[in-house]
One Martini backbone bead per residue (centre of mass of N, CA, C, O) as a GRO file, in nm:
protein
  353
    1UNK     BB    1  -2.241   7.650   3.389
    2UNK     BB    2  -2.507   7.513   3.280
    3UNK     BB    3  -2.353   7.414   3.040
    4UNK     BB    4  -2.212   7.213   2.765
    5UNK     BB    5  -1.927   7.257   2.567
    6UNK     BB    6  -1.846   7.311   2.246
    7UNK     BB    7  -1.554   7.419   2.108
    8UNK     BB    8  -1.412   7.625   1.813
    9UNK     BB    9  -1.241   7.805   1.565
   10UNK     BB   10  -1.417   7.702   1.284
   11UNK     BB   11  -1.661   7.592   1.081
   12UNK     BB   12  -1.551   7.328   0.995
   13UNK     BB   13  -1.534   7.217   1.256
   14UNK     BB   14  -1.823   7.305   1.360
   15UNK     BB   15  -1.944   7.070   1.169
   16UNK     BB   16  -1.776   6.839   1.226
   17UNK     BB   17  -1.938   6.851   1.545
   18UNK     BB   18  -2.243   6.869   1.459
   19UNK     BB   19  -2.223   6.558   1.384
   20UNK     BB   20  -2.094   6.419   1.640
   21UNK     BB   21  -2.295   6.589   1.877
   22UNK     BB   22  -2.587   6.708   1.845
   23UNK     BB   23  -2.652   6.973   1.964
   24UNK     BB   24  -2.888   7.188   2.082
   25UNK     BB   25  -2.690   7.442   2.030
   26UNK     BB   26  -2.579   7.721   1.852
   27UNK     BB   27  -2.276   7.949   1.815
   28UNK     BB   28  -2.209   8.194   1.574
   29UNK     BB   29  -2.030   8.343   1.418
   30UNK     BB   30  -1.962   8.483   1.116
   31UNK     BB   31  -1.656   8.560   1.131
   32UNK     BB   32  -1.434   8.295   0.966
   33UNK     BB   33  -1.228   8.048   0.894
   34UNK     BB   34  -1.291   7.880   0.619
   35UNK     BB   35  -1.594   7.949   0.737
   36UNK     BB   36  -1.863   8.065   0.801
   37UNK     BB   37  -2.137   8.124   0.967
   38UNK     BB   38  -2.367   8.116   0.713
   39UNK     BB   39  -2.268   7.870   0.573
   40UNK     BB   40  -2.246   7.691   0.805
   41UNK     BB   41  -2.546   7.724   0.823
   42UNK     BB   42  -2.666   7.607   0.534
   43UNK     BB   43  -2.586   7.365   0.591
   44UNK     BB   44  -2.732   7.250   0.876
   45UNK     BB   45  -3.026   7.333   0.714
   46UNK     BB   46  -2.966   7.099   0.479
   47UNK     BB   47  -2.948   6.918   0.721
   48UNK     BB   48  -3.129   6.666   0.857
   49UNK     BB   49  -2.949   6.623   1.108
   50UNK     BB   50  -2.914   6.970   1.153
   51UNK     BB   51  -3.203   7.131   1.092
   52UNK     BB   52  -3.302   7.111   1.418
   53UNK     BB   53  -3.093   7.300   1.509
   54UNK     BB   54  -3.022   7.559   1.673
   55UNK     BB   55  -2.895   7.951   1.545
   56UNK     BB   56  -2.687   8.155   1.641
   57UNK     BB   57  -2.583   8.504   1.587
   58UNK     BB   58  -2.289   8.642   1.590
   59UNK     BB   59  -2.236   9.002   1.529
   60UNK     BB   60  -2.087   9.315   1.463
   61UNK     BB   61  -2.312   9.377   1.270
   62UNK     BB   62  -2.540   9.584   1.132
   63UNK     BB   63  -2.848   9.588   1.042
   64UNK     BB   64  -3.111   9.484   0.842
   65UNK     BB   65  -2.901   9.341   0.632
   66UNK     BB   66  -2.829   9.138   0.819
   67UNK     BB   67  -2.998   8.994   0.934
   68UNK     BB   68  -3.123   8.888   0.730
   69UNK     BB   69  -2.929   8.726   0.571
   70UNK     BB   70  -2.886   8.520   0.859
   71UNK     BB   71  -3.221   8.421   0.807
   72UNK     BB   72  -3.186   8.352   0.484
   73UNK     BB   73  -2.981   8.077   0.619
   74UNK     BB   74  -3.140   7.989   0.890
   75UNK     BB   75  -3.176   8.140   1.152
   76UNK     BB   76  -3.279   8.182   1.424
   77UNK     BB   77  -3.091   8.412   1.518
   78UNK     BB   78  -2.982   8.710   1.622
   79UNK     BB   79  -2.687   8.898   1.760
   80UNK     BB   80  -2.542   9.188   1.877
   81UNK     BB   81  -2.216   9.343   1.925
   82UNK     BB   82  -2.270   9.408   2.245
   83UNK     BB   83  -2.337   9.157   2.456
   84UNK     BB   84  -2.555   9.085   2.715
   85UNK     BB   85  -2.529   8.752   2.913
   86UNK     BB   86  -2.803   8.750   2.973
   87UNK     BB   87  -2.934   8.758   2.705
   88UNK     BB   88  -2.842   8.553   2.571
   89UNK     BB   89  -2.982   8.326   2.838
   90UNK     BB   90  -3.203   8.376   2.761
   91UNK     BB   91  -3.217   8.282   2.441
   92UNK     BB   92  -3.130   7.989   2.505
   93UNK     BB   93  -3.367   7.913   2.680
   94UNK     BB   94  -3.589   7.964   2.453
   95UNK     BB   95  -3.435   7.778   2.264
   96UNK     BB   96  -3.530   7.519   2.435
   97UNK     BB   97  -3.788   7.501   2.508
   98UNK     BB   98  -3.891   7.524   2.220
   99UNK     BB   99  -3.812   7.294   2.172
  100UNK     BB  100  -3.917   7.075   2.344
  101UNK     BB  101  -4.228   7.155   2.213
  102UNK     BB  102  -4.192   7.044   1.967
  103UNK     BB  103  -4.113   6.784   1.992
  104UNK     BB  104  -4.412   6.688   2.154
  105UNK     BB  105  -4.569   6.765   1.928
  106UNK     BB  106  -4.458   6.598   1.739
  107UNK     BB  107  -4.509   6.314   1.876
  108UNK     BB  108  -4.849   6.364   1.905
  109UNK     BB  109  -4.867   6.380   1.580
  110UNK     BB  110  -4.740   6.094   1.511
  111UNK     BB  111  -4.959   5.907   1.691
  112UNK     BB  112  -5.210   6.048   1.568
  113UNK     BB  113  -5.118   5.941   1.266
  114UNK     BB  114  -5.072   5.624   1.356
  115UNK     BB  115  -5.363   5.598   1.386
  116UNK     BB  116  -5.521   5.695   1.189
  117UNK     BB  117  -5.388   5.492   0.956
  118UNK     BB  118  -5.429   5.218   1.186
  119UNK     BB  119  -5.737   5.192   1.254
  120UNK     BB  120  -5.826   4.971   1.030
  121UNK     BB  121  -5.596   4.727   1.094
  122UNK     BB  122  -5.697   4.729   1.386
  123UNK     BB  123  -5.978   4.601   1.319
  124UNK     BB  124  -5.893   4.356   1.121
  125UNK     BB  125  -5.728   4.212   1.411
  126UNK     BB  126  -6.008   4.203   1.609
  127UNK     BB  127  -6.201   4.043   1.452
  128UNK     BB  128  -5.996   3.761   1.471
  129UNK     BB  129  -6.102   3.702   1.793
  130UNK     BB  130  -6.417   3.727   1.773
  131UNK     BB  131  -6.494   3.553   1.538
  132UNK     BB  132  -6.335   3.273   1.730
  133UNK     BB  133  -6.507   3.296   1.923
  134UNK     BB  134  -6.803   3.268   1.790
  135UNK     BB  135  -6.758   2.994   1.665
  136UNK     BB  136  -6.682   2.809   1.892
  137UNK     BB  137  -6.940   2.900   2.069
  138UNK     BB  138  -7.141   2.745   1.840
  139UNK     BB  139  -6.975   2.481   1.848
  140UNK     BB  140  -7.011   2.373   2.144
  141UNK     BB  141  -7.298   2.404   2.141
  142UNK     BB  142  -7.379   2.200   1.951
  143UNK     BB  143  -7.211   1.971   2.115
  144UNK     BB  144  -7.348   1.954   2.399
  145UNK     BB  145  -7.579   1.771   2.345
  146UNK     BB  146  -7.368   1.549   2.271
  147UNK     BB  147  -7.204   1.365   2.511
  148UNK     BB  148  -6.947   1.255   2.285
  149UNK     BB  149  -6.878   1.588   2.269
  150UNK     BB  150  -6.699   1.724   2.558
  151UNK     BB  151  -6.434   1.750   2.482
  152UNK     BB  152  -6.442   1.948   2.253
  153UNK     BB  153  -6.615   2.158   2.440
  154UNK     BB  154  -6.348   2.221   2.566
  155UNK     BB  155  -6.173   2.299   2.349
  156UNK     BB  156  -6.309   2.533   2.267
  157UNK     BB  157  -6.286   2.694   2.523
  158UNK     BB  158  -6.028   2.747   2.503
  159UNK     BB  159  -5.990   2.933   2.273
  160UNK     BB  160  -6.182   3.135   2.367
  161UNK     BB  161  -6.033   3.206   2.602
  162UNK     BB  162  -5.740   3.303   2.438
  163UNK     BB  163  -5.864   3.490   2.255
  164UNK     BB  164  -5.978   3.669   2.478
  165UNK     BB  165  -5.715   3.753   2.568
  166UNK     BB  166  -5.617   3.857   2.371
  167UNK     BB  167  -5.816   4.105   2.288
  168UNK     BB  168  -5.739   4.248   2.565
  169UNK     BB  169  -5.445   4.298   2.491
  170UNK     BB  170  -5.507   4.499   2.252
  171UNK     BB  171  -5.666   4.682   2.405
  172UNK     BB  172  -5.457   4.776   2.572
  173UNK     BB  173  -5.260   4.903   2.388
  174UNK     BB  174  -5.400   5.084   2.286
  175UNK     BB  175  -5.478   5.279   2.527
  176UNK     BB  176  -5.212   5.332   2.627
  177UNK     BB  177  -5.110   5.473   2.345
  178UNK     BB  178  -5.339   5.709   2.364
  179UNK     BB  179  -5.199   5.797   2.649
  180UNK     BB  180  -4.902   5.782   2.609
  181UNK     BB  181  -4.776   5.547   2.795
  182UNK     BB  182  -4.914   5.567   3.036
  183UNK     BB  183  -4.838   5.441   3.389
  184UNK     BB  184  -4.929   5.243   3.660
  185UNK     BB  185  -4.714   5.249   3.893
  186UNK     BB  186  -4.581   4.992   4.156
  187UNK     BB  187  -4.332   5.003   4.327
  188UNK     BB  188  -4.147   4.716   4.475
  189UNK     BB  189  -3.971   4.535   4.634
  190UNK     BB  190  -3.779   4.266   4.512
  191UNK     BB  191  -3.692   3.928   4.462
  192UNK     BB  192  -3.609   3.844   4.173
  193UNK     BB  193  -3.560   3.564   4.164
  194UNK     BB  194  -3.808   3.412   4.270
  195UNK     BB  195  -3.975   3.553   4.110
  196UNK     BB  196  -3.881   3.401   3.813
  197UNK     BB  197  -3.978   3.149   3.900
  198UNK     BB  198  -4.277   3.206   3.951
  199UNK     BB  199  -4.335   3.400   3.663
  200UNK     BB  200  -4.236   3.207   3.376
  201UNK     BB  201  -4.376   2.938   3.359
  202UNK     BB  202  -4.693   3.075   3.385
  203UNK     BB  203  -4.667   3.234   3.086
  204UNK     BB  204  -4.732   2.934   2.961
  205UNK     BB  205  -4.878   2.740   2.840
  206UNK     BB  206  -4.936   2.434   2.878
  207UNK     BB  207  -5.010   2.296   2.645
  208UNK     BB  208  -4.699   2.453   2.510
  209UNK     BB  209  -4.512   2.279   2.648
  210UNK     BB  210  -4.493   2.021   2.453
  211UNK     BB  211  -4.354   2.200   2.238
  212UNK     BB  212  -4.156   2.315   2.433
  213UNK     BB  213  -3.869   2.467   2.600
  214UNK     BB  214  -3.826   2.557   2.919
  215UNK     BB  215  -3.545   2.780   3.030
  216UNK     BB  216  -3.390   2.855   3.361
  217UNK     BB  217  -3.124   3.089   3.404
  218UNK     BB  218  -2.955   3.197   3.726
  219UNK     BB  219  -2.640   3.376   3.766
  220UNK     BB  220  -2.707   3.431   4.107
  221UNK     BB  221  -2.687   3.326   4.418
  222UNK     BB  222  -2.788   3.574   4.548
  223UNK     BB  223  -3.049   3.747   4.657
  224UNK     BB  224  -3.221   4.044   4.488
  225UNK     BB  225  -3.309   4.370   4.502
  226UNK     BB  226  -3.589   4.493   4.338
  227UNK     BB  227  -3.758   4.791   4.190
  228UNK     BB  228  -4.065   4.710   4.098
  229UNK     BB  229  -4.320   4.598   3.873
  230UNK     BB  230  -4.460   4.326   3.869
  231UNK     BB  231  -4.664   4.341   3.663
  232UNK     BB  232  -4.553   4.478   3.431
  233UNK     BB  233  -4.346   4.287   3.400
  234UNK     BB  234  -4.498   4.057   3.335
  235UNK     BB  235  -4.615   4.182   3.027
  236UNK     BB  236  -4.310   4.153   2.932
  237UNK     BB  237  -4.260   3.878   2.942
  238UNK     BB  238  -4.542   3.801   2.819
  239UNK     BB  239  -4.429   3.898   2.530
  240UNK     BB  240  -4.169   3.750   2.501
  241UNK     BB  241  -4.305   3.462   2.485
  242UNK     BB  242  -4.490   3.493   2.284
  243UNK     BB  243  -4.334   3.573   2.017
  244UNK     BB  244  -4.166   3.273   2.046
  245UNK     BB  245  -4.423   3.112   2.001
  246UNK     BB  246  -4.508   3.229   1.721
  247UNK     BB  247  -4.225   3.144   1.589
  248UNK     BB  248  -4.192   2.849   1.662
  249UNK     BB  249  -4.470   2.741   1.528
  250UNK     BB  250  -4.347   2.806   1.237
  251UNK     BB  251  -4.070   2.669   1.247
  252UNK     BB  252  -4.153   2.364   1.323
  253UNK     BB  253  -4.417   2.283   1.238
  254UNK     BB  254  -4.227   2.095   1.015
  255UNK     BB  255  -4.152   1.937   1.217
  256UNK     BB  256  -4.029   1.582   1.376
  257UNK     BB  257  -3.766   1.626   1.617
  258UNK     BB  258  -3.815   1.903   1.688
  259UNK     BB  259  -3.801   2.207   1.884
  260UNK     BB  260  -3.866   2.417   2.077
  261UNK     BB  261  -3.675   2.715   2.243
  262UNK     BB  262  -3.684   2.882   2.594
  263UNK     BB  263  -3.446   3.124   2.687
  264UNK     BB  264  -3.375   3.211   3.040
  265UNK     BB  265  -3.152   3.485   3.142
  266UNK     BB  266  -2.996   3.572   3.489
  267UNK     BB  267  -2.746   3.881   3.548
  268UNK     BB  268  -2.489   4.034   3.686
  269UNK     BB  269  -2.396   4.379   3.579
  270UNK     BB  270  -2.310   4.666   3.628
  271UNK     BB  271  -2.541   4.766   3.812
  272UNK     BB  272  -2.698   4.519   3.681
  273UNK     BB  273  -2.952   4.355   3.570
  274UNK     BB  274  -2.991   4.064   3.320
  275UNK     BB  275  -3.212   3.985   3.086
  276UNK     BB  276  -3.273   3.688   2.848
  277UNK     BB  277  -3.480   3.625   2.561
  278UNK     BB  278  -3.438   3.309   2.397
  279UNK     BB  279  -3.429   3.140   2.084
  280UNK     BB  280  -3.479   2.867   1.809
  281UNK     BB  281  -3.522   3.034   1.553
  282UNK     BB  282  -3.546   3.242   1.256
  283UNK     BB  283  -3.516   3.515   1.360
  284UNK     BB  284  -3.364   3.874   1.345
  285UNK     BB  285  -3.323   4.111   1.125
  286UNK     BB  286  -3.083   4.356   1.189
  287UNK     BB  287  -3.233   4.585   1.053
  288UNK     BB  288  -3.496   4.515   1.265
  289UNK     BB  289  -3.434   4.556   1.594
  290UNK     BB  290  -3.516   4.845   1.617
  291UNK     BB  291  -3.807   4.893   1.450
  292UNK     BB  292  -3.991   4.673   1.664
  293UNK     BB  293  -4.068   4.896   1.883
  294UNK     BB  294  -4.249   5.056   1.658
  295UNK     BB  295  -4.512   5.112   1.625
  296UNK     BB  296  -4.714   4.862   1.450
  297UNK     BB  297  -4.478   4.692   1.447
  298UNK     BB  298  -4.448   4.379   1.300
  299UNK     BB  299  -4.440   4.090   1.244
  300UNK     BB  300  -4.522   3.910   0.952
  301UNK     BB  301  -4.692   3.641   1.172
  302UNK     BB  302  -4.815   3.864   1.349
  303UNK     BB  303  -5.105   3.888   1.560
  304UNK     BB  304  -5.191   4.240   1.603
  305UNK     BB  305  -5.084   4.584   1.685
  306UNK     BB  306  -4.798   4.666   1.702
  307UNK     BB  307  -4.724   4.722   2.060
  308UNK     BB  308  -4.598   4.544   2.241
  309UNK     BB  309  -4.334   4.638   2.226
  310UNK     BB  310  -4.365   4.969   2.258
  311UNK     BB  311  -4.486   4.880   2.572
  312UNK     BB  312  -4.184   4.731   2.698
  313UNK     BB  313  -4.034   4.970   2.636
  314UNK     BB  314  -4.128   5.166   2.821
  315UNK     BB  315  -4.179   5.001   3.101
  316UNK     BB  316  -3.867   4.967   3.136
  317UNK     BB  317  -3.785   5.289   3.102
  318UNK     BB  318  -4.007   5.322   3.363
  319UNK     BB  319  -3.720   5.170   3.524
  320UNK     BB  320  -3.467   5.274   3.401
  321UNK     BB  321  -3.424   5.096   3.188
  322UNK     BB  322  -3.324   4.823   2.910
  323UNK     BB  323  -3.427   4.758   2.552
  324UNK     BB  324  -3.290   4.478   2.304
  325UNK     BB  325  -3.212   4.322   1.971
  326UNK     BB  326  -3.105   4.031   1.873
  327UNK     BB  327  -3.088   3.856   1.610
  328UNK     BB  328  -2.884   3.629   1.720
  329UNK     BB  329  -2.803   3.362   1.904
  330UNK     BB  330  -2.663   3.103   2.093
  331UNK     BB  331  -2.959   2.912   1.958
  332UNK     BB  332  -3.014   3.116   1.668
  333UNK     BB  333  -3.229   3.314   1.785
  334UNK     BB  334  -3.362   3.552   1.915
  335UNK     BB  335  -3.287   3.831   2.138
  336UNK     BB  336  -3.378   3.984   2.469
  337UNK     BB  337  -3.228   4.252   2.646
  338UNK     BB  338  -3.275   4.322   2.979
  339UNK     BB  339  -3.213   4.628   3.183
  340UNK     BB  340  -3.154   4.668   3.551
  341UNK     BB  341  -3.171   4.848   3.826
  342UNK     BB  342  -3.022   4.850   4.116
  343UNK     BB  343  -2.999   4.888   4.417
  344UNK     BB  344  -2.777   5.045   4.631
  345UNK     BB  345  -2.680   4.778   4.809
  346UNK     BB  346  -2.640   4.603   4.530
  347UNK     BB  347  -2.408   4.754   4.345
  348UNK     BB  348  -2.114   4.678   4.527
  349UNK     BB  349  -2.167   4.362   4.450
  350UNK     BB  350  -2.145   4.426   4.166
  351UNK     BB  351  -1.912   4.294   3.917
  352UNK     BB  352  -2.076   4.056   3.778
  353UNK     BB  353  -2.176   3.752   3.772
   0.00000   0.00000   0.00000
């Protein structure tokens, strides 16, 4: 009553289904057609893919050599028949349990494992807008004191701002990370058409405005309100912005005639709002679509901690959406798709676009 079942009648199905379905744990006899299920065990204990689903052995068997032969194939439980079904719902609990408990220590060791790493590049990361602070900044205290090089010392302070902010951000993603993900979520009714028009534009700096065309398309009529945290998902937003303005800026640098296009657009599908930030740049390979979330990831080209990918999906999935990349879009460059749920009273109209 308490879980989904999936039943078979011998080993070699047994295995055929654990390879299909992925199962928490496995229950099997030992006597069986085809295939029995030592032999099960040893296969499953062998496959990378099915190596920590533990396996309890069911058997009429009994005695310490039974035991034993059972555990050196690497079963995790061995039950001998007749066995009270309290006892075995016991044995399920405890061993799903402890699964449970090892992702967490697996998650929180992988993590500890991948700062431990990464370090050293994450500090000669911050290095280089540190180091771009100080000198712009000792460069236009030098000019400051010629009143003909004012433009100048305005440009320099640019730079030094935007500087500031990028290492703002970096520093956040470090803090975030080493929390564990945790987000200080304020989720609140948001008109979201609204929303994307007031703050799209905004996360582009005007002076990149000149360089690139930026279009917003929103394919729903009426007003929709979404339940999200205005802020974080700002963040998300103004991350997959930076990451396409560093693409096309490298991907136009030559070009004299062409200029980078950053195309985002917005419609109701299957009781999901679907978010698109399309841009018109040199793509990314198929095979790292799914790679590019995981911390420390980052483009070839790109300047940060590469966690901002992994701290926007995160985001996203704290508001129970989904985030994905597409290798090439409609516009020829990668595309990042946002899934987010409608409230209850808009679910009934959004039949599609």
């Amino acid at each position: 009553k308490k879980y989904r079942v999936f039943a078979v009648s011998n080993g070699r199905a047994a295995l055929d289904a654990a390879l299909k379905q992925k199962p928490d744990i496995i229950l099997t006899d030992i006597m069986m057609p085809e295939m029995d299920g030592l032999t099960l065990c040893r296969h499953l204990k062998s496959d990378p893919a099915t190596a920590k689903i533990p396996v309890v052995l069911i058997t009429a068997k009994t005695g310490v050599d039974a035991v034993i032969e059972g555990l050196e194939e690497g079963a995790d439980d061995y039950i001998a028949k007749p066995f009270n079904i309290r006892e075995l719902s016991a044995r399920i609990n405890a061993h799903l349990r402890s699964k449970e408990l090892q992702s967490a220590i697996d998650e929180r060791e992988s993590r500890l494992a991948a700062i431990g790493e990464m370090t050293t590049s994450i500090v000669h990361d911050l290095r280089g807008p540190l180091t771009c602070i100080l000198g712009y900044t000792q460069m236009a205290q030098a000019a400051f004191d010629n009143k003909k090089k004012h433009q100048e010392v305005e440009e320099h302070f640019e730079i030094v701002i935007e500087q500031s902010e990028r290492l703002k951000q970096m520093l956040q993603e470090i803090m975030e990370f080493t929390n564990l993900g945790y987000y200080r979520m304020k989720i609140q009714p948001t008109p979201f058409k609204k929303y994307l028009k007031e703050i799209i534009p905004t996360l582009i700096p005007e002076k990149a405005t000149a360089d690139l065309e930026l279009v917003l398309d929103l394919e729903f009529d009426r007003e929709l309100t979404l339940n999200i945290d205005p802020s974080q998902l700002q963040r998300v937003f103004e991350n997959l912005l930076f990451n396409a303005r560093e693409a096309l800026a490298g991907y136009f640098a030559q070009a004299k005639d062409e200029k980078g296009v950053i195309k985002v657009t917005a419609h109701c599908e299957k009781e999901q709002m679907v978010v698109m930030f399309c841009d018109n740049g040199p793509g990314i390979p198929e095979d790292r679509t799914e790679s590019i979330f995981k911390a420390f990831v980052s483009g070839k080209h790109h300047k940060g901690t590469g966690l901002g990918l992994a701290t926007a999906r995160n985001i996203v999935r704290a508001h129970g959406g989904e985030i994905q990349a597409i290798g090439k879009c409609d516009i020829g460059g990668a595309a990042f798709i946002i899934k987010l749920p409608l409230r209850p009273p808009d679910k009934a109209t959004c039949g599609g676009k």
